[in-house]
PDB file of C-alpha atoms in Angstrom:
ATOM      1  CA  GLU A   1     111.616  75.681 113.021  1.00  0.00           C
ATOM      2  CA  ILE A   2     108.211  76.350 114.545  1.00  0.00           C
ATOM      3  CA  VAL A   3     105.362  75.139 112.323  1.00  0.00           C
ATOM      4  CA  LEU A   4     101.995  76.885 112.612  1.00  0.00           C
ATOM      5  CA  THR A   5      98.802  75.060 111.658  1.00  0.00           C
ATOM      6  CA  GLN A   6      95.647  77.092 111.139  1.00  0.00           C
ATOM      7  CA  SER A   7      92.121  75.733 111.253  1.00  0.00           C
ATOM      8  CA  PRO A   8      89.726  75.568 109.647  1.00  0.00           C
ATOM      9  CA  GLY A   9      91.073  76.032 106.128  1.00  0.00           C
ATOM     10  CA  THR A  10      87.839  77.731 105.104  1.00  0.00           C
ATOM     11  CA  LEU A  11      85.148  79.193 107.332  1.00  0.00           C
ATOM     12  CA  SER A  12      81.727  80.049 105.876  1.00  0.00           C
ATOM     13  CA  LEU A  13      79.696  82.482 107.949  1.00  0.00           C
ATOM     14  CA  SER A  14      77.152  85.269 107.527  1.00  0.00           C
ATOM     15  CA  PRO A  15      77.536  88.947 108.414  1.00  0.00           C
ATOM     16  CA  GLY A  16      76.695  89.516 112.071  1.00  0.00           C
ATOM     17  CA  GLU A  17      77.922  86.089 113.137  1.00  0.00           C
ATOM     18  CA  ARG A  18      80.929  85.361 115.339  1.00  0.00           C
ATOM     19  CA  ALA A  19      84.104  83.943 113.793  1.00  0.00           C
ATOM     20  CA  THR A  20      86.670  81.880 115.667  1.00  0.00           C
ATOM     21  CA  LEU A  21      89.977  81.092 113.949  1.00  0.00           C
ATOM     22  CA  SER A  22      92.619  78.816 115.407  1.00  0.00           C
ATOM     23  CA  CYS A  23      96.415  78.750 115.151  1.00  0.00           C
ATOM     24  CA  ARG A  24      98.378  75.893 116.723  1.00  0.00           C
ATOM     25  CA  ALA A  25     102.174  75.880 117.015  1.00  0.00           C
ATOM     26  CA  SER A  26     104.427  72.819 116.889  1.00  0.00           C
ATOM     27  CA  GLN A  27     106.274  74.130 119.944  1.00  0.00           C
ATOM     28  CA  SER A  28     105.706  76.869 122.465  1.00  0.00           C
ATOM     29  CA  VAL A  29     105.798  80.415 121.079  1.00  0.00           C
ATOM     30  CA  SER A  30     108.064  82.430 123.320  1.00  0.00           C
ATOM     31  CA  SER A  31     106.514  85.358 125.199  1.00  0.00           C
ATOM     32  CA  SER A  32     103.353  85.066 123.097  1.00  0.00           C
ATOM     33  CA  TYR A  33     105.097  86.555 120.070  1.00  0.00           C
ATOM     34  CA  LEU A  34     102.150  85.684 117.875  1.00  0.00           C
ATOM     35  CA  ALA A  35     100.558  87.997 115.304  1.00  0.00           C
ATOM     36  CA  TRP A  36      97.477  87.875 113.091  1.00  0.00           C
ATOM     37  CA  TYR A  37      97.169  89.461 109.645  1.00  0.00           C
ATOM     38  CA  GLN A  38      94.286  90.040 107.280  1.00  0.00           C
ATOM     39  CA  GLN A  39      94.734  89.918 103.518  1.00  0.00           C
ATOM     40  CA  LYS A  40      92.183  90.848 100.875  1.00  0.00           C
ATOM     41  CA  PRO A  41      92.546  89.927  97.178  1.00  0.00           C
ATOM     42  CA  GLY A  42      95.150  92.010  95.376  1.00  0.00           C
ATOM     43  CA  GLN A  43      96.281  93.731  98.566  1.00  0.00           C
ATOM     44  CA  ALA A  44      99.204  93.446 100.920  1.00  0.00           C
ATOM     45  CA  PRO A  45      98.502  91.916 104.322  1.00  0.00           C
ATOM     46  CA  ARG A  46      97.505  94.126 107.246  1.00  0.00           C
ATOM     47  CA  LEU A  47      98.537  93.621 110.860  1.00  0.00           C
ATOM     48  CA  LEU A  48      95.563  93.037 113.161  1.00  0.00           C
ATOM     49  CA  ILE A  49      96.916  91.594 116.404  1.00  0.00           C
ATOM     50  CA  TYR A  50     100.396  91.258 117.914  1.00  0.00           C
ATOM     51  CA  GLY A  51     101.662  89.880 121.184  1.00  0.00           C
ATOM     52  CA  ALA A  52      98.785  87.391 120.901  1.00  0.00           C
ATOM     53  CA  SER A  53      96.195  89.904 122.146  1.00  0.00           C
ATOM     54  CA  SER A  54      97.177  93.521 121.406  1.00  0.00           C
ATOM     55  CA  ARG A  55      95.245  95.239 118.629  1.00  0.00           C
ATOM     56  CA  ALA A  56      97.276  97.192 116.093  1.00  0.00           C
ATOM     57  CA  THR A  57      96.524 100.855 115.560  1.00  0.00           C
ATOM     58  CA  GLY A  58      93.166 101.472 113.904  1.00  0.00           C
ATOM     59  CA  ILE A  59      91.882  97.900 114.233  1.00  0.00           C
ATOM     60  CA  PRO A  60      88.232  97.746 115.359  1.00  0.00           C
ATOM     61  CA  ASP A  61      87.523  96.223 118.754  1.00  0.00           C
ATOM     62  CA  ARG A  62      85.425  93.460 117.213  1.00  0.00           C
ATOM     63  CA  PHE A  63      88.793  91.806 116.513  1.00  0.00           C
ATOM     64  CA  SER A  64      90.380  90.119 119.511  1.00  0.00           C
ATOM     65  CA  GLY A  65      93.221  87.667 120.043  1.00  0.00           C
ATOM     66  CA  SER A  66      93.884  85.217 122.819  1.00  0.00           C
ATOM     67  CA  GLY A  67      96.023  82.253 123.748  1.00  0.00           C
ATOM     68  CA  SER A  68      99.516  81.333 124.846  1.00  0.00           C
ATOM     69  CA  GLY A  69     102.043  78.558 124.526  1.00  0.00           C
ATOM     70  CA  THR A  70     100.972  76.561 121.490  1.00  0.00           C
ATOM     71  CA  ASP A  71      97.295  77.480 121.056  1.00  0.00           C
ATOM     72  CA  PHE A  72      96.059  80.846 119.828  1.00  0.00           C
ATOM     73  CA  THR A  73      92.707  82.190 118.666  1.00  0.00           C
ATOM     74  CA  LEU A  74      91.507  85.142 116.620  1.00  0.00           C
ATOM     75  CA  THR A  75      87.904  86.076 117.290  1.00  0.00           C
ATOM     76  CA  ILE A  76      85.773  88.466 115.260  1.00  0.00           C
ATOM     77  CA  SER A  77      82.755  89.195 117.432  1.00  0.00           C
ATOM     78  CA  ARG A  78      80.277  90.361 114.772  1.00  0.00           C
ATOM     79  CA  LEU A  79      81.288  89.971 111.157  1.00  0.00           C
ATOM     80  CA  GLU A  80      81.072  92.982 108.896  1.00  0.00           C
ATOM     81  CA  PRO A  81      81.031  92.589 105.085  1.00  0.00           C
ATOM     82  CA  GLU A  82      84.600  93.930 104.876  1.00  0.00           C
ATOM     83  CA  ASP A  83      85.909  91.203 107.214  1.00  0.00           C
ATOM     84  CA  PHE A  84      85.648  88.460 104.618  1.00  0.00           C
ATOM     85  CA  ALA A  85      89.251  87.802 103.671  1.00  0.00           C
ATOM     86  CA  VAL A  86      92.160  85.448 104.344  1.00  0.00           C
ATOM     87  CA  TYR A  87      93.726  85.472 107.808  1.00  0.00           C
ATOM     88  CA  TYR A  88      97.260  84.401 108.684  1.00  0.00           C
ATOM     89  CA  CYS A  89      98.990  83.867 111.986  1.00  0.00           C
ATOM     90  CA  GLN A  90     102.736  84.390 112.382  1.00  0.00           C
ATOM     91  CA  GLN A  91     105.151  83.644 115.181  1.00  0.00           C
ATOM     92  CA  TYR A  92     107.997  86.128 115.426  1.00  0.00           C
ATOM     93  CA  GLY A  93     109.685  84.994 118.622  1.00  0.00           C
ATOM     94  CA  SER A  94     112.224  82.769 116.956  1.00  0.00           C
ATOM     95  CA  SER A  95     114.821  83.917 114.443  1.00  0.00           C
ATOM     96  CA  ARG A  96     112.611  82.668 111.595  1.00  0.00           C
ATOM     97  CA  GLY A  97     109.204  84.328 111.570  1.00  0.00           C
ATOM     98  CA  THR A  98     107.044  81.516 110.182  1.00  0.00           C
ATOM     99  CA  PHE A  99     103.450  81.958 108.991  1.00  0.00           C
ATOM    100  CA  GLY A 100     100.506  79.619 109.155  1.00  0.00           C
ATOM    101  CA  GLN A 101      98.921  78.473 105.905  1.00  0.00           C
ATOM    102  CA  GLY A 102      95.917  80.770 106.291  1.00  0.00           C
ATOM    103  CA  THR A 103      92.181  80.569 106.936  1.00  0.00           C
ATOM    104  CA  LYS A 104      89.809  81.850 104.278  1.00  0.00           C
ATOM    105  CA  LEU A 105      86.744  83.508 105.778  1.00  0.00           C
ATOM    106  CA  GLU A 106      83.987  83.495 103.173  1.00  0.00           C
ATOM    107  CA  ILE A 107      80.409  84.687 103.050  1.00  0.00           C
ATOM    108  CA  LYS A 108      77.853  81.948 103.562  1.00  0.00           C
TER     109      LYS A 108
ATOM    110  CA  GLU B   1     103.231 108.201 106.357  1.00  0.00           C
ATOM    111  CA  VAL B   2     105.263 105.004 106.060  1.00  0.00           C
ATOM    112  CA  GLN B   3     105.913 104.104 102.437  1.00  0.00           C
ATOM    113  CA  LEU B   4     107.713 101.063 101.107  1.00  0.00           C
ATOM    114  CA  VAL B   5     108.163 100.768  97.350  1.00  0.00           C
ATOM    115  CA  GLU B   6     109.641  97.611  95.853  1.00  0.00           C
ATOM    116  CA  SER B   7     111.298  97.383  92.461  1.00  0.00           C
ATOM    117  CA  GLY B   8     113.436  94.999  90.460  1.00  0.00           C
ATOM    118  CA  GLY B   9     111.005  92.172  89.864  1.00  0.00           C
ATOM    119  CA  GLY B  10     110.518  90.555  86.488  1.00  0.00           C
ATOM    120  CA  LEU B  11     110.979  87.420  84.422  1.00  0.00           C
ATOM    121  CA  VAL B  12     114.197  85.448  84.861  1.00  0.00           C
ATOM    122  CA  LYS B  13     115.334  82.024  83.700  1.00  0.00           C
ATOM    123  CA  PRO B  14     116.007  79.188  86.137  1.00  0.00           C
ATOM    124  CA  GLY B  15     119.521  79.527  87.517  1.00  0.00           C
ATOM    125  CA  GLY B  16     119.502  83.262  86.936  1.00  0.00           C
ATOM    126  CA  SER B  17     119.847  86.173  89.321  1.00  0.00           C
ATOM    127  CA  LEU B  18     117.785  89.185  90.277  1.00  0.00           C
ATOM    128  CA  ARG B  19     118.196  92.021  92.753  1.00  0.00           C
ATOM    129  CA  LEU B  20     115.156  93.473  94.467  1.00  0.00           C
ATOM    130  CA  SER B  21     115.174  96.933  96.007  1.00  0.00           C
ATOM    131  CA  CYS B  22     112.869  98.609  98.474  1.00  0.00           C
ATOM    132  CA  ALA B  23     112.806 102.394  98.876  1.00  0.00           C
ATOM    133  CA  ALA B  24     111.591 103.473 102.297  1.00  0.00           C
ATOM    134  CA  SER B  25     110.224 106.845 103.338  1.00  0.00           C
ATOM    135  CA  GLY B  26     108.124 108.458 106.039  1.00  0.00           C
ATOM    136  CA  PHE B  27     110.129 107.079 108.980  1.00  0.00           C
ATOM    137  CA  THR B  28     113.664 106.807 110.331  1.00  0.00           C
ATOM    138  CA  PHE B  29     114.778 103.810 108.273  1.00  0.00           C
ATOM    139  CA  SER B  30     117.932 103.170 110.294  1.00  0.00           C
ATOM    140  CA  SER B  31     115.907 102.497 113.459  1.00  0.00           C
ATOM    141  CA  TYR B  32     113.866  99.521 112.278  1.00  0.00           C
ATOM    142  CA  SER B  33     114.409  95.897 111.374  1.00  0.00           C
ATOM    143  CA  MET B  34     113.241  95.002 107.893  1.00  0.00           C
ATOM    144  CA  ASN B  35     111.973  91.846 106.223  1.00  0.00           C
ATOM    145  CA  TRP B  36     111.243  90.235 102.902  1.00  0.00           C
ATOM    146  CA  VAL B  37     108.101  88.113 102.744  1.00  0.00           C
ATOM    147  CA  ARG B  38     106.908  86.347  99.609  1.00  0.00           C
ATOM    148  CA  GLN B  39     103.672  84.886  98.323  1.00  0.00           C
ATOM    149  CA  ALA B  40     103.520  82.405  95.465  1.00  0.00           C
ATOM    150  CA  PRO B  41     100.519  82.792  93.133  1.00  0.00           C
ATOM    151  CA  GLY B  42      97.381  81.635  94.929  1.00  0.00           C
ATOM    152  CA  LYS B  43      99.359  80.525  97.983  1.00  0.00           C
ATOM    153  CA  GLY B  44     100.034  81.731 101.501  1.00  0.00           C
ATOM    154  CA  LEU B  45     102.661  84.010 102.978  1.00  0.00           C
ATOM    155  CA  GLU B  46     106.235  82.815 103.429  1.00  0.00           C
ATOM    156  CA  TRP B  47     108.795  84.714 105.495  1.00  0.00           C
ATOM    157  CA  VAL B  48     112.037  84.913 103.502  1.00  0.00           C
ATOM    158  CA  SER B  49     114.587  86.960 105.399  1.00  0.00           C
ATOM    159  CA  SER B  50     115.073  89.656 108.008  1.00  0.00           C
ATOM    160  CA  ILE B  51     117.800  92.145 108.893  1.00  0.00           C
ATOM    161  CA  SER B  52     118.201  94.199 112.046  1.00  0.00           C
ATOM    162  CA  SER B  53     118.493  97.972 112.013  1.00  0.00           C
ATOM    163  CA  SER B  54     122.306  98.006 111.952  1.00  0.00           C
ATOM    164  CA  SER B  55     122.648  94.779 109.931  1.00  0.00           C
ATOM    165  CA  SER B  56     124.051  92.991 112.987  1.00  0.00           C
ATOM    166  CA  TYR B  57     121.456  90.224 112.825  1.00  0.00           C
ATOM    167  CA  ILE B  58     120.466  88.536 109.577  1.00  0.00           C
ATOM    168  CA  TYR B  59     118.235  85.490 109.184  1.00  0.00           C
ATOM    169  CA  TYR B  60     117.001  83.413 106.261  1.00  0.00           C
ATOM    170  CA  ALA B  61     114.369  80.796 105.627  1.00  0.00           C
ATOM    171  CA  ASP B  62     115.881  77.390 104.925  1.00  0.00           C
ATOM    172  CA  SER B  63     114.343  77.487 101.440  1.00  0.00           C
ATOM    173  CA  VAL B  64     116.558  80.417 100.380  1.00  0.00           C
ATOM    174  CA  LYS B  65     119.619  80.125 102.614  1.00  0.00           C
ATOM    175  CA  GLY B  66     122.821  80.122 100.585  1.00  0.00           C
ATOM    176  CA  ARG B  67     121.078  81.559  97.504  1.00  0.00           C
ATOM    177  CA  PHE B  68     119.590  84.856  98.709  1.00  0.00           C
ATOM    178  CA  THR B  69     121.347  87.743 100.460  1.00  0.00           C
ATOM    179  CA  ILE B  70     119.558  90.509 102.316  1.00  0.00           C
ATOM    180  CA  SER B  71     121.247  93.861 102.854  1.00  0.00           C
ATOM    181  CA  ARG B  72     120.426  97.470 103.591  1.00  0.00           C
ATOM    182  CA  ASP B  73     121.890 100.919 103.064  1.00  0.00           C
ATOM    183  CA  ASN B  74     120.703 103.183 105.859  1.00  0.00           C
ATOM    184  CA  ALA B  75     122.191 106.242 104.155  1.00  0.00           C
ATOM    185  CA  LYS B  76     119.979 105.574 101.136  1.00  0.00           C
ATOM    186  CA  ASN B  77     116.907 104.380 103.094  1.00  0.00           C
ATOM    187  CA  SER B  78     116.960 101.224 101.043  1.00  0.00           C
ATOM    188  CA  LEU B  79     116.580  97.483 101.535  1.00  0.00           C
ATOM    189  CA  TYR B  80     117.820  94.885  99.057  1.00  0.00           C
ATOM    190  CA  LEU B  81     117.445  91.214  98.272  1.00  0.00           C
ATOM    191  CA  GLN B  82     120.027  89.611  95.995  1.00  0.00           C
ATOM    192  CA  MET B  83     118.577  86.408  94.602  1.00  0.00           C
ATOM    193  CA  ASN B  84     120.882  83.897  92.919  1.00  0.00           C
ATOM    194  CA  SER B  85     120.376  80.385  91.532  1.00  0.00           C
ATOM    195  CA  LEU B  86     116.684  81.086  91.111  1.00  0.00           C
ATOM    196  CA  ARG B  87     114.240  78.204  90.834  1.00  0.00           C
ATOM    197  CA  ALA B  88     110.694  77.931  89.556  1.00  0.00           C
ATOM    198  CA  GLU B  89     109.479  77.646  93.152  1.00  0.00           C
ATOM    199  CA  ASP B  90     110.867  81.119  93.867  1.00  0.00           C
ATOM    200  CA  THR B  91     108.126  82.571  91.655  1.00  0.00           C
ATOM    201  CA  ALA B  92     106.150  84.882  93.919  1.00  0.00           C
ATOM    202  CA  VAL B  93     105.217  88.406  94.847  1.00  0.00           C
ATOM    203  CA  TYR B  94     107.962  89.694  97.114  1.00  0.00           C
ATOM    204  CA  TYR B  95     106.954  92.140  99.826  1.00  0.00           C
ATOM    205  CA  CYS B  96     109.249  94.549 101.606  1.00  0.00           C
ATOM    206  CA  ALA B  97     108.050  94.787 105.196  1.00  0.00           C
ATOM    207  CA  ARG B  98     108.975  96.932 108.192  1.00  0.00           C
ATOM    208  CA  ALA B  99     108.954  95.871 111.805  1.00  0.00           C
ATOM    209  CA  LEU B 100     106.159  97.367 113.874  1.00  0.00           C
ATOM    210  CA  ASN B 101     108.400  98.871 116.545  1.00  0.00           C
ATOM    211  CA  PHE B 102     112.057  99.328 117.486  1.00  0.00           C
ATOM    212  CA  GLY B 103     113.989  96.240 118.473  1.00  0.00           C
ATOM    213  CA  VAL B 104     114.722  92.834 117.032  1.00  0.00           C
ATOM    214  CA  VAL B 105     111.581  90.950 118.092  1.00  0.00           C
ATOM    215  CA  ASN B 106     108.687  92.472 116.210  1.00  0.00           C
ATOM    216  CA  PRO B 107     105.819  91.523 113.944  1.00  0.00           C
ATOM    217  CA  VAL B 108     105.536  93.100 110.514  1.00  0.00           C
ATOM    218  CA  GLY B 109     103.793  96.420 110.948  1.00  0.00           C
ATOM    219  CA  TYR B 110     103.984  97.856 107.435  1.00  0.00           C
ATOM    220  CA  TRP B 111     104.044  96.293 103.990  1.00  0.00           C
ATOM    221  CA  GLY B 112     104.889  97.461 100.507  1.00  0.00           C
ATOM    222  CA  GLN B 113     102.663  96.576  97.580  1.00  0.00           C
ATOM    223  CA  GLY B 114     105.030  93.888  96.359  1.00  0.00           C
ATOM    224  CA  THR B 115     106.999  93.114  93.204  1.00  0.00           C
ATOM    225  CA  LEU B 116     106.426  90.000  91.112  1.00  0.00           C
ATOM    226  CA  VAL B 117     109.309  87.664  90.376  1.00  0.00           C
ATOM    227  CA  THR B 118     108.675  84.990  87.764  1.00  0.00           C
ATOM    228  CA  VAL B 119     111.220  82.224  87.241  1.00  0.00           C
ATOM    229  CA  SER B 120     110.544  80.434  83.979  1.00  0.00           C
ATOM    230  CA  SER B 121     112.343  79.315  80.849  1.00  0.00           C
TER     231      SER B 121
END
């Protein structure tokens, strides 16, 4: 089973700043089958990025994904107030689609 | 509009059983793989199980293998999760989730609002 480790656990930033979230896999993620989700309190998650770098429909271009192999990054170029939430990465290339433990992005 | 509506959650005693259902609408249900993903209170997301469009491929997390059974009825546009031998650690919100695109290898593109399962004596 591929284990995903996200860092940091909590990230404190101000609106307008740049956020960089990391997701590291215990083994190579095949064909960059890596996704990022955003979850706000009391809501279901929302798909942001798939295929490591493709934005889902309706996702603003301030969200970008990069990486391959075992190291992946979600970058939010300029934080808006609505971006403060919990972010999860998920690999879906193996038969078991494991999630990372999440990074909480909070307002500083 | 894609809609996924879960039902069947509730309070059950350890060792008991529960069957979750997910009613799908707004898309051709028989064309997409489906998943169950859960989230324990205050915790992160955990993938539970997935089933391909024709039920040819079925996968489970190690934590539920042998106790949970995923199934679907394409004629009824419905997804199910039969949960047996429930444990306290199965307490979670269970989300029904649709693959983003056709095919087996896909992220989750659409989520229901979830149904809460509480396992407690």
